[in-house]
Backbone as JSON Lines, residues from 0, in Angstrom:
{"i":0,"aa":"X","n":[110.96,97.44,104.75],"ca":[112.04,97.71,104.44],"c":[112.95,97.99,105.59]}
{"i":1,"aa":"X","n":[114.25,97.44,106.05],"ca":[114.8,97.78,107.06],"c":[116.04,98.1,106.93]}
{"i":2,"aa":"X","n":[116.15,99.51,108.01],"ca":[117.3,100.46,107.59],"c":[118.15,100.24,109.14]}
{"i":3,"aa":"X","n":[119.3,100.43,109.06],"ca":[120.26,100.74,109.94],"c":[120.54,102.04,110.08]}
{"i":4,"aa":"X","n":[120.44,102.85,110.83],"ca":[120.22,104.35,111.01],"c":[121.62,104.57,111.88]}
{"i":5,"aa":"X","n":[122.73,105.56,111.68],"ca":[124.12,105.33,112.18],"c":[124.38,107.23,112.18]}
{"i":6,"aa":"X","n":[124.57,107.71,113.84],"ca":[124.87,108.85,113.88],"c":[126.03,108.99,114.29]}
{"i":7,"aa":"X","n":[127.0,108.8,113.46],"ca":[128.6,108.75,113.14],"c":[129.16,109.67,114.74]}
{"i":8,"aa":"X","n":[129.69,109.0,115.05],"ca":[130.82,110.16,116.6],"c":[131.8,109.21,116.84]}
{"i":9,"aa":"X","n":[133.03,109.66,117.43],"ca":[134.18,109.31,117.81],"c":[133.81,108.57,119.44]}
{"i":10,"aa":"X","n":[133.36,109.47,120.02],"ca":[132.92,108.81,121.2],"c":[131.81,108.3,121.71]}
{"i":11,"aa":"X","n":[130.74,108.86,120.92],"ca":[129.33,108.26,121.07],"c":[128.68,108.25,119.33]}
{"i":12,"aa":"X","n":[128.62,107.16,119.37],"ca":[128.16,106.22,117.63],"c":[126.6,105.69,117.9]}
{"i":13,"aa":"X","n":[125.71,106.72,117.55],"ca":[124.0,106.21,117.92],"c":[123.97,104.86,116.72]}
{"i":14,"aa":"X","n":[123.71,103.79,117.1],"ca":[123.12,102.96,116.19],"c":[121.43,102.64,116.03]}
{"i":15,"aa":"X","n":[120.63,102.68,115.09],"ca":[119.14,102.33,115.11],"c":[118.63,101.81,114.35]}
{"i":16,"aa":"X","n":[117.86,100.64,114.33],"ca":[117.37,100.1,113.3],"c":[115.7,100.17,113.19]}
{"i":17,"aa":"X","n":[115.3,100.38,112.05],"ca":[113.8,100.39,111.93],"c":[113.3,99.57,110.93]}
{"i":18,"aa":"X","n":[112.07,99.59,110.64],"ca":[111.37,98.61,109.98],"c":[110.2,99.44,109.39]}
{"i":19,"aa":"X","n":[109.75,99.08,108.06],"ca":[108.51,99.76,107.62],"c":[108.9,100.21,106.15]}
{"i":20,"aa":"X","n":[107.55,100.85,106.03],"ca":[107.53,101.41,104.4],"c":[106.87,102.52,104.56]}
{"i":21,"aa":"X","n":[106.94,103.42,103.47],"ca":[106.3,104.59,103.12],"c":[104.72,104.05,103.4]}
{"i":22,"aa":"X","n":[104.22,105.19,104.13],"ca":[102.69,105.21,104.16],"c":[101.94,104.14,105.25]}
{"i":23,"aa":"X","n":[103.12,103.38,105.52],"ca":[102.71,102.53,106.99],"c":[103.76,102.92,108.2]}
{"i":24,"aa":"X","n":[102.8,102.1,109.59],"ca":[103.58,102.61,110.76],"c":[105.1,101.96,110.63]}
{"i":25,"aa":"X","n":[106.21,102.67,111.05],"ca":[106.97,102.1,111.32],"c":[107.42,101.46,112.89]}
{"i":26,"aa":"X","n":[108.28,100.59,113.0],"ca":[108.49,99.75,114.05],"c":[109.93,99.9,114.64]}
{"i":27,"aa":"X","n":[110.19,100.09,116.03],"ca":[111.67,100.0,116.39],"c":[112.01,98.82,116.55]}
{"i":28,"aa":"X","n":[112.89,98.3,116.02],"ca":[113.58,96.81,116.19],"c":[115.25,97.11,117.19]}
{"i":29,"aa":"X","n":[115.81,98.23,117.41],"ca":[116.71,98.06,118.37],"c":[117.95,99.36,118.12]}
{"i":30,"aa":"X","n":[117.85,99.93,119.25],"ca":[118.52,101.14,119.34],"c":[119.7,100.94,120.44]}
{"i":31,"aa":"X","n":[120.98,101.65,120.33],"ca":[122.09,101.73,121.42],"c":[122.81,102.48,120.82]}
{"i":32,"aa":"X","n":[123.84,102.77,121.76],"ca":[124.95,103.99,121.5],"c":[126.51,103.39,121.86]}
{"i":33,"aa":"X","n":[127.35,103.12,121.0],"ca":[128.9,102.52,120.83],"c":[129.44,103.84,121.26]}
{"i":34,"aa":"X","n":[130.29,103.3,122.74],"ca":[130.84,104.39,122.9],"c":[132.5,103.93,123.12]}
{"i":35,"aa":"X","n":[133.36,105.04,122.98],"ca":[134.52,104.67,123.14],"c":[135.23,105.59,124.11]}
{"i":36,"aa":"X","n":[136.41,105.49,124.6],"ca":[137.02,106.34,125.85],"c":[138.4,107.13,124.83]}
{"i":37,"aa":"X","n":[137.95,108.36,125.18],"ca":[139.04,109.62,124.72],"c":[140.53,109.22,124.84]}
{"i":38,"aa":"X","n":[140.59,108.08,126.3],"ca":[141.84,107.89,126.82],"c":[142.78,107.26,125.48]}
{"i":39,"aa":"X","n":[141.86,106.24,124.63],"ca":[142.47,105.11,123.57],"c":[143.05,106.07,122.43]}
{"i":40,"aa":"X","n":[143.47,105.42,121.63],"ca":[144.29,106.1,120.41],"c":[142.91,106.07,119.57]}
{"i":41,"aa":"X","n":[143.23,107.0,118.59],"ca":[142.06,106.97,117.57],"c":[141.86,105.57,116.96]}
{"i":42,"aa":"X","n":[143.09,105.16,116.55],"ca":[142.89,104.14,115.76],"c":[142.39,102.97,116.5]}
{"i":43,"aa":"X","n":[142.45,102.62,117.67],"ca":[141.67,101.65,118.73],"c":[140.49,101.85,118.41]}
{"i":44,"aa":"X","n":[139.99,103.08,118.86],"ca":[138.36,103.3,118.86],"c":[137.89,103.38,117.73]}
{"i":45,"aa":"X","n":[138.33,103.57,116.19],"ca":[137.75,103.29,115.33],"c":[137.46,101.85,114.81]}
{"i":46,"aa":"X","n":[138.58,101.05,115.38],"ca":[138.18,99.33,115.15],"c":[137.32,99.27,116.19]}
{"i":47,"aa":"X","n":[137.05,99.79,117.46],"ca":[135.65,99.55,118.35],"c":[134.62,99.71,117.64]}
{"i":48,"aa":"X","n":[134.13,101.0,116.88],"ca":[133.33,101.23,116.22],"c":[132.86,100.47,115.03]}
{"i":49,"aa":"X","n":[134.33,99.93,114.51],"ca":[134.06,99.15,113.21],"c":[133.21,97.8,113.6]}
{"i":50,"aa":"X","n":[133.75,97.34,114.61],"ca":[133.69,95.94,114.92],"c":[131.88,96.28,115.38]}
{"i":51,"aa":"X","n":[131.75,96.94,116.22],"ca":[130.16,97.22,116.56],"c":[129.44,97.51,115.56]}
{"i":52,"aa":"X","n":[129.55,98.13,114.9],"ca":[128.73,98.22,113.41],"c":[128.64,96.94,112.65]}
{"i":53,"aa":"X","n":[129.58,96.18,112.4],"ca":[129.66,94.96,111.74],"c":[129.15,94.05,112.36]}
{"i":54,"aa":"X","n":[128.86,93.79,113.78],"ca":[128.05,93.25,114.78],"c":[126.38,93.47,114.3]}
{"i":55,"aa":"X","n":[126.34,94.86,114.23],"ca":[124.71,95.3,114.19],"c":[124.29,95.05,112.73]}
{"i":56,"aa":"X","n":[125.27,95.14,111.67],"ca":[124.74,94.58,110.12],"c":[124.84,93.13,110.07]}
{"i":57,"aa":"X","n":[125.49,92.49,111.26],"ca":[125.45,90.82,110.95],"c":[123.92,90.21,111.66]}
{"i":58,"aa":"X","n":[123.81,90.94,112.62],"ca":[122.74,90.56,113.41],"c":[121.35,90.99,112.91]}
{"i":59,"aa":"X","n":[121.44,92.39,112.27],"ca":[119.78,92.56,112.07],"c":[119.76,92.76,110.64]}
{"i":60,"aa":"X","n":[120.77,92.51,109.75],"ca":[120.74,92.48,108.31],"c":[119.62,93.52,107.65]}
{"i":61,"aa":"X","n":[120.65,94.78,107.64],"ca":[119.08,95.82,107.21],"c":[119.34,95.59,105.8]}
{"i":62,"aa":"X","n":[118.42,96.27,105.03],"ca":[118.64,96.39,103.51],"c":[119.14,97.84,103.03]}
{"i":63,"aa":"X","n":[119.19,98.81,103.89],"ca":[119.9,100.04,103.65],"c":[120.69,100.44,104.92]}
{"i":64,"aa":"X","n":[121.32,101.16,104.53],"ca":[122.19,101.98,106.0],"c":[122.14,103.47,105.24]}
{"i":65,"aa":"X","n":[121.85,104.17,106.52],"ca":[121.57,105.65,106.61],"c":[122.64,106.38,107.42]}
{"i":66,"aa":"X","n":[123.1,107.02,106.85],"ca":[124.18,107.43,107.7],"c":[124.23,109.43,107.9]}
{"i":67,"aa":"X","n":[124.78,109.95,109.23],"ca":[124.29,111.22,109.11],"c":[125.99,112.26,108.1]}
{"i":68,"aa":"X","n":[125.33,112.72,107.18],"ca":[126.47,113.56,106.29],"c":[127.15,114.74,107.36]}
{"i":69,"aa":"X","n":[128.61,114.49,107.02],"ca":[129.3,115.27,107.94],"c":[129.2,116.69,107.27]}
{"i":70,"aa":"X","n":[129.25,117.29,108.49],"ca":[129.13,119.25,107.98],"c":[129.96,119.86,108.97]}
{"i":71,"aa":"X","n":[130.55,121.24,108.48],"ca":[131.74,121.58,109.08],"c":[130.87,122.62,110.12]}
{"i":72,"aa":"X","n":[131.02,122.36,111.53],"ca":[129.84,122.85,112.35],"c":[130.95,123.67,113.04]}
{"i":73,"aa":"X","n":[130.08,124.48,113.91],"ca":[131.02,125.58,114.31],"c":[131.94,125.33,115.6]}
{"i":74,"aa":"X","n":[132.16,123.64,115.9],"ca":[132.9,123.31,116.92],"c":[133.85,122.51,116.12]}
{"i":75,"aa":"X","n":[134.91,122.86,115.26],"ca":[135.65,122.23,114.65],"c":[136.46,120.84,115.37]}
{"i":76,"aa":"X","n":[136.32,121.1,116.23],"ca":[137.29,119.71,117.42],"c":[136.42,118.46,117.1]}
{"i":77,"aa":"X","n":[135.12,118.51,116.91],"ca":[134.68,117.31,116.59],"c":[134.63,116.82,115.24]}
{"i":78,"aa":"X","n":[134.5,117.78,113.98],"ca":[134.51,117.19,112.39],"c":[135.46,115.72,112.36]}
{"i":79,"aa":"X","n":[136.45,116.09,112.41],"ca":[137.43,114.97,112.05],"c":[137.05,113.73,112.78]}
{"i":80,"aa":"X","n":[136.89,113.72,114.06],"ca":[136.27,112.06,114.8],"c":[135.06,111.83,114.08]}
{"i":81,"aa":"X","n":[134.11,112.49,113.87],"ca":[132.58,112.23,113.21],"c":[132.8,111.95,111.8]}
{"i":82,"aa":"X","n":[133.84,112.45,110.9],"ca":[134.32,112.06,109.8],"c":[134.77,110.8,109.33]}
{"i":83,"aa":"X","n":[135.82,110.32,110.67],"ca":[136.31,109.47,110.68],"c":[135.1,108.28,110.53]}
{"i":84,"aa":"X","n":[134.38,108.14,112.17],"ca":[133.53,107.32,112.3],"c":[132.72,107.23,110.85]}
{"i":85,"aa":"X","n":[132.19,108.09,110.11],"ca":[131.22,108.35,108.81],"c":[132.0,107.32,108.22]}
{"i":86,"aa":"X","n":[133.06,107.49,107.64],"ca":[133.92,106.64,106.77],"c":[134.16,105.27,107.31]}
{"i":87,"aa":"X","n":[134.13,104.58,108.66],"ca":[134.1,103.23,109.02],"c":[132.47,102.9,108.48]}
{"i":88,"aa":"X","n":[131.5,103.54,109.03],"ca":[130.25,102.96,108.6],"c":[129.92,103.04,107.08]}
{"i":89,"aa":"X","n":[130.43,104.09,106.5],"ca":[130.15,103.59,105.01],"c":[130.92,102.73,104.33]}
{"i":90,"aa":"X","n":[132.07,102.49,104.84],"ca":[132.89,101.32,104.31],"c":[132.16,99.92,104.88]}
{"i":91,"aa":"X","n":[131.84,99.99,105.98],"ca":[131.19,98.57,106.57],"c":[130.03,98.44,105.72]}
{"i":92,"aa":"X","n":[128.87,99.0,105.3],"ca":[128.38,99.35,104.52],"c":[128.39,98.82,102.99]}
{"i":93,"aa":"X","n":[129.72,99.68,102.64],"ca":[129.56,99.15,101.17],"c":[130.23,97.57,101.28]}
{"i":94,"aa":"X","n":[131.28,97.2,101.95],"ca":[131.61,96.0,102.13],"c":[130.55,94.99,101.83]}
{"i":95,"aa":"X","n":[129.52,95.37,102.34],"ca":[128.46,94.27,102.25],"c":[127.39,94.17,101.31]}
{"i":96,"aa":"X","n":[127.77,95.2,100.33],"ca":[127.15,95.47,99.09],"c":[125.5,96.18,99.38]}
{"i":97,"aa":"X","n":[125.65,96.88,100.76],"ca":[124.21,97.36,100.69],"c":[124.2,98.98,100.64]}
{"i":98,"aa":"X","n":[122.87,99.02,99.94],"ca":[122.81,100.37,99.54],"c":[122.96,101.66,100.61]}
{"i":99,"aa":"X","n":[123.39,102.83,100.27],"ca":[123.81,103.24,101.76],"c":[123.34,104.96,101.03]}
{"i":100,"aa":"X","n":[122.81,105.91,102.05],"ca":[122.74,107.15,101.65],"c":[123.01,107.78,103.05]}
{"i":101,"aa":"X","n":[123.36,109.14,102.46],"ca":[124.01,110.05,103.39],"c":[122.63,111.25,103.86]}
{"i":102,"aa":"X","n":[122.47,111.71,105.0],"ca":[121.29,112.66,105.31],"c":[121.87,113.81,106.07]}
{"i":103,"aa":"X","n":[121.71,115.25,105.68],"ca":[122.08,116.04,106.64],"c":[121.05,116.1,107.76]}
{"i":104,"aa":"X","n":[121.82,116.97,108.91],"ca":[121.02,117.12,110.13],"c":[119.94,117.45,109.68]}
{"i":105,"aa":"X","n":[119.85,118.79,108.93],"ca":[118.55,119.24,108.73],"c":[117.34,118.97,108.12]}
{"i":106,"aa":"X","n":[118.15,117.73,106.97],"ca":[117.2,116.96,106.42],"c":[116.43,116.36,107.49]}
{"i":107,"aa":"X","n":[117.3,115.77,108.0],"ca":[116.33,114.52,109.07],"c":[115.4,115.38,110.07]}
{"i":108,"aa":"X","n":[115.89,116.15,110.34],"ca":[115.0,117.64,111.59],"c":[113.56,117.81,110.5]}
{"i":109,"aa":"X","n":[113.67,117.63,109.7],"ca":[112.88,118.18,108.62],"c":[111.85,116.68,108.45]}
{"i":110,"aa":"X","n":[112.61,116.22,108.18],"ca":[111.6,114.47,107.88],"c":[110.89,114.53,109.09]}
{"i":111,"aa":"X","n":[111.52,114.39,110.24],"ca":[110.79,114.11,111.34],"c":[109.87,114.77,111.87]}
{"i":112,"aa":"X","n":[110.22,116.09,112.41],"ca":[109.54,117.21,112.99],"c":[108.9,117.97,111.96]}
{"i":113,"aa":"X","n":[109.11,118.39,110.89],"ca":[108.65,119.4,110.02],"c":[109.68,120.71,109.75]}
{"i":114,"aa":"X","n":[110.74,120.74,110.8],"ca":[111.39,121.9,110.52],"c":[113.02,121.3,110.76]}
{"i":115,"aa":"X","n":[113.38,122.02,110.0],"ca":[115.1,121.46,109.68],"c":[115.71,122.45,110.81]}
{"i":116,"aa":"X","n":[115.24,123.07,111.33],"ca":[115.67,123.95,112.65],"c":[115.5,123.12,114.22]}
{"i":117,"aa":"X","n":[114.59,122.28,114.1],"ca":[114.07,121.45,115.09],"c":[115.55,121.2,116.14]}
{"i":118,"aa":"X","n":[114.93,121.44,117.44],"ca":[116.34,121.18,118.42],"c":[116.03,119.57,118.74]}
{"i":119,"aa":"X","n":[117.23,119.12,119.77],"ca":[117.57,118.02,119.72],"c":[116.18,117.08,120.5]}
{"i":120,"aa":"X","n":[115.62,118.03,121.27],"ca":[114.65,117.49,122.61],"c":[113.37,117.23,121.64]}
{"i":121,"aa":"X","n":[112.97,118.05,120.41],"ca":[112.06,118.14,119.41],"c":[112.43,116.85,118.84]}
{"i":122,"aa":"X","n":[113.24,116.65,118.14],"ca":[113.29,115.42,117.49],"c":[113.26,114.0,118.08]}
{"i":123,"aa":"X","n":[113.64,113.93,119.37],"ca":[113.68,113.02,120.28],"c":[112.28,112.39,120.71]}
{"i":124,"aa":"X","n":[111.19,113.59,120.74],"ca":[109.89,113.27,121.15],"c":[109.06,113.01,120.09]}
{"i":125,"aa":"X","n":[109.23,113.64,118.69],"ca":[108.96,112.88,117.47],"c":[109.18,111.39,116.93]}
{"i":126,"aa":"X","n":[110.47,111.23,117.29],"ca":[110.85,109.75,116.99],"c":[109.97,109.02,117.75]}
{"i":127,"aa":"X","n":[110.02,109.17,119.64],"ca":[108.9,108.78,120.19],"c":[107.4,108.47,119.55]}
{"i":128,"aa":"X","n":[107.19,109.59,119.1],"ca":[105.49,109.61,118.7],"c":[105.91,108.83,117.12]}
{"i":129,"aa":"X","n":[106.5,108.72,116.16],"ca":[106.38,108.14,114.9],"c":[106.79,106.82,115.51]}
{"i":130,"aa":"X","n":[107.73,106.32,116.12],"ca":[107.39,104.66,116.55],"c":[106.76,104.04,117.69]}
{"i":131,"aa":"X","n":[105.95,105.16,118.36],"ca":[105.31,104.7,119.27],"c":[105.62,104.14,120.37]}
{"i":132,"aa":"X","n":[106.63,104.9,120.95],"ca":[107.41,104.83,122.06],"c":[106.87,105.35,123.19]}
{"i":133,"aa":"X","n":[107.27,104.98,124.56],"ca":[106.91,105.87,126.07],"c":[107.7,106.86,126.17]}
{"i":134,"aa":"X","n":[108.85,106.96,125.32],"ca":[109.65,108.36,125.99],"c":[110.77,108.37,124.98]}
{"i":135,"aa":"X","n":[111.33,109.4,124.69],"ca":[112.48,109.59,123.73],"c":[113.49,108.62,123.96]}
{"i":136,"aa":"X","n":[114.31,108.19,122.96],"ca":[115.25,107.37,123.04],"c":[116.64,107.98,123.8]}
{"i":137,"aa":"X","n":[117.4,107.7,124.74],"ca":[118.36,108.51,125.07],"c":[119.51,107.91,125.24]}
{"i":138,"aa":"X","n":[120.87,108.1,125.01],"ca":[120.79,109.91,124.76],"c":[120.54,110.29,123.23]}
{"i":139,"aa":"X","n":[120.8,111.61,123.12],"ca":[120.57,112.18,121.75],"c":[120.84,111.41,120.6]}
{"i":140,"aa":"X","n":[121.95,110.67,120.63],"ca":[122.7,110.16,119.34],"c":[121.8,108.79,119.37]}
{"i":141,"aa":"X","n":[120.77,107.97,120.26],"ca":[120.23,107.34,119.8],"c":[118.95,107.71,119.1]}
{"i":142,"aa":"X","n":[118.43,108.38,119.59],"ca":[117.22,109.35,119.05],"c":[117.51,109.68,117.36]}
{"i":143,"aa":"X","n":[118.74,110.27,117.37],"ca":[119.34,110.94,115.88],"c":[119.33,109.64,114.98]}
{"i":144,"aa":"X","n":[120.28,108.38,115.33],"ca":[120.21,107.31,114.52],"c":[118.54,106.82,114.26]}
{"i":145,"aa":"X","n":[117.76,106.68,115.36],"ca":[116.28,106.25,114.54],"c":[116.1,107.26,113.34]}
{"i":146,"aa":"X","n":[116.23,108.59,113.88],"ca":[115.77,109.76,113.24],"c":[116.19,109.47,111.55]}
{"i":147,"aa":"X","n":[117.26,109.3,111.65],"ca":[118.17,108.89,110.69],"c":[117.04,107.53,109.26]}
{"i":148,"aa":"X","n":[117.44,106.56,110.3],"ca":[116.5,105.65,109.67],"c":[115.13,105.9,109.32]}
{"i":149,"aa":"X","n":[114.64,106.53,110.32],"ca":[113.35,106.87,109.43],"c":[113.35,107.87,108.41]}
{"i":150,"aa":"X","n":[113.77,108.85,108.35],"ca":[113.93,109.83,107.06],"c":[114.54,108.81,105.8]}
{"i":151,"aa":"X","n":[115.29,108.01,106.13],"ca":[115.7,107.28,104.7],"c":[114.38,106.33,104.3]}
{"i":152,"aa":"X","n":[113.61,105.6,105.41],"ca":[112.79,104.89,104.63],"c":[111.58,106.07,104.15]}
{"i":153,"aa":"X","n":[111.25,106.98,105.01],"ca":[110.42,107.79,104.31],"c":[110.76,108.51,102.77]}
{"i":154,"aa":"X","n":[111.99,109.19,102.96],"ca":[112.76,109.53,101.64],"c":[113.49,108.62,100.78]}
{"i":155,"aa":"X","n":[114.14,107.94,101.19],"ca":[115.2,106.89,100.4],"c":[114.27,106.06,99.85]}
{"i":156,"aa":"X","n":[113.16,105.5,100.34],"ca":[111.87,104.53,99.43],"c":[111.46,105.57,98.52]}
{"i":157,"aa":"X","n":[111.07,106.38,99.04],"ca":[110.15,107.29,97.57],"c":[111.22,107.77,96.81]}
{"i":158,"aa":"X","n":[112.68,107.81,97.12],"ca":[113.73,108.39,95.93],"c":[114.02,107.02,95.18]}
{"i":159,"aa":"X","n":[114.21,105.93,95.88],"ca":[114.22,104.78,95.16],"c":[113.14,104.45,93.84]}
{"i":160,"aa":"X","n":[111.99,104.51,94.28],"ca":[110.89,104.26,93.68],"c":[111.0,105.3,92.58]}
{"i":161,"aa":"X","n":[111.01,106.6,92.46],"ca":[111.31,107.68,91.59],"c":[112.63,107.09,90.67]}
{"i":162,"aa":"X","n":[113.5,106.78,91.17],"ca":[114.41,106.28,89.95],"c":[114.18,105.23,89.71]}
{"i":163,"aa":"X","n":[113.54,104.41,90.0],"ca":[113.2,103.11,89.12],"c":[111.95,103.47,88.0]}
{"i":164,"aa":"X","n":[111.19,104.72,88.27],"ca":[110.26,104.76,87.64],"c":[110.93,105.75,86.23]}
{"i":165,"aa":"X","n":[112.02,106.58,86.65],"ca":[112.9,107.27,85.48],"c":[113.62,106.15,84.88]}
{"i":166,"aa":"X","n":[114.43,105.51,85.42],"ca":[115.09,104.33,84.49],"c":[114.11,103.81,83.57]}
{"i":167,"aa":"X","n":[112.63,103.23,84.18],"ca":[111.96,102.69,83.12],"c":[111.8,103.4,81.78]}
{"i":168,"aa":"X","n":[111.22,104.78,82.23],"ca":[110.9,105.82,81.41],"c":[111.69,105.62,80.05]}
{"i":169,"aa":"X","n":[113.14,106.12,80.42],"ca":[114.2,106.07,79.9],"c":[114.29,104.49,78.67]}
{"i":170,"aa":"X","n":[114.08,103.54,79.28],"ca":[113.97,102.34,78.76],"c":[113.19,102.55,77.48]}
{"i":171,"aa":"X","n":[112.07,103.07,77.85],"ca":[111.12,103.21,76.74],"c":[111.21,104.08,75.83]}
{"i":172,"aa":"X","n":[111.78,105.54,76.4],"ca":[112.3,106.04,75.27],"c":[113.16,105.62,74.41]}
{"i":173,"aa":"X","n":[114.61,105.04,74.94],"ca":[115.58,104.49,74.49],"c":[115.09,103.18,73.05]}
{"i":174,"aa":"X","n":[114.03,102.49,73.69],"ca":[113.29,101.88,72.65],"c":[112.92,102.47,71.1]}
{"i":175,"aa":"X","n":[111.99,103.68,71.29],"ca":[111.15,104.35,70.47],"c":[112.76,105.03,69.37]}
{"i":176,"aa":"X","n":[113.85,105.13,69.87],"ca":[114.46,106.1,69.27],"c":[115.55,105.19,68.4]}
{"i":177,"aa":"X","n":[115.51,103.96,68.7],"ca":[116.55,102.64,68.32],"c":[115.69,102.04,66.97]}
């Protein structure tokens, strides 16, 4: 499974692609951060983010996209830009018919570090360890994007198998009642 993880942001949008399956070593494919200038109009910045995400979707052909779920932070000035960038990421994935999942920051932290309250440094260190990198990806937005992809492979893959099992069981039960 190849997953594109997206840590949305209007100024810095982290993108990370990871290959792997549950129970097998994961591999870093690529990671980067799309940057936009606060001097530009918001609409122009969103177009830059859309083009960047589209280019990554074209280049890496992921099987799924995982985006950080926007939540109300104490710094409300960043919520709008994060939500707008998140929407762009979701539309880009949906336009291609790709499975899309959103994961909260605490879910991602818990998946990669074992603690939903882990700090940025701990998440970065665990991402480096999981992907067998020499150092944590920088900046934190890059590490967060990879952590999203890792979380989706570990949790999303397992969830997809559970969903398939439930669907098969429903078909069996439906066959018995007809």
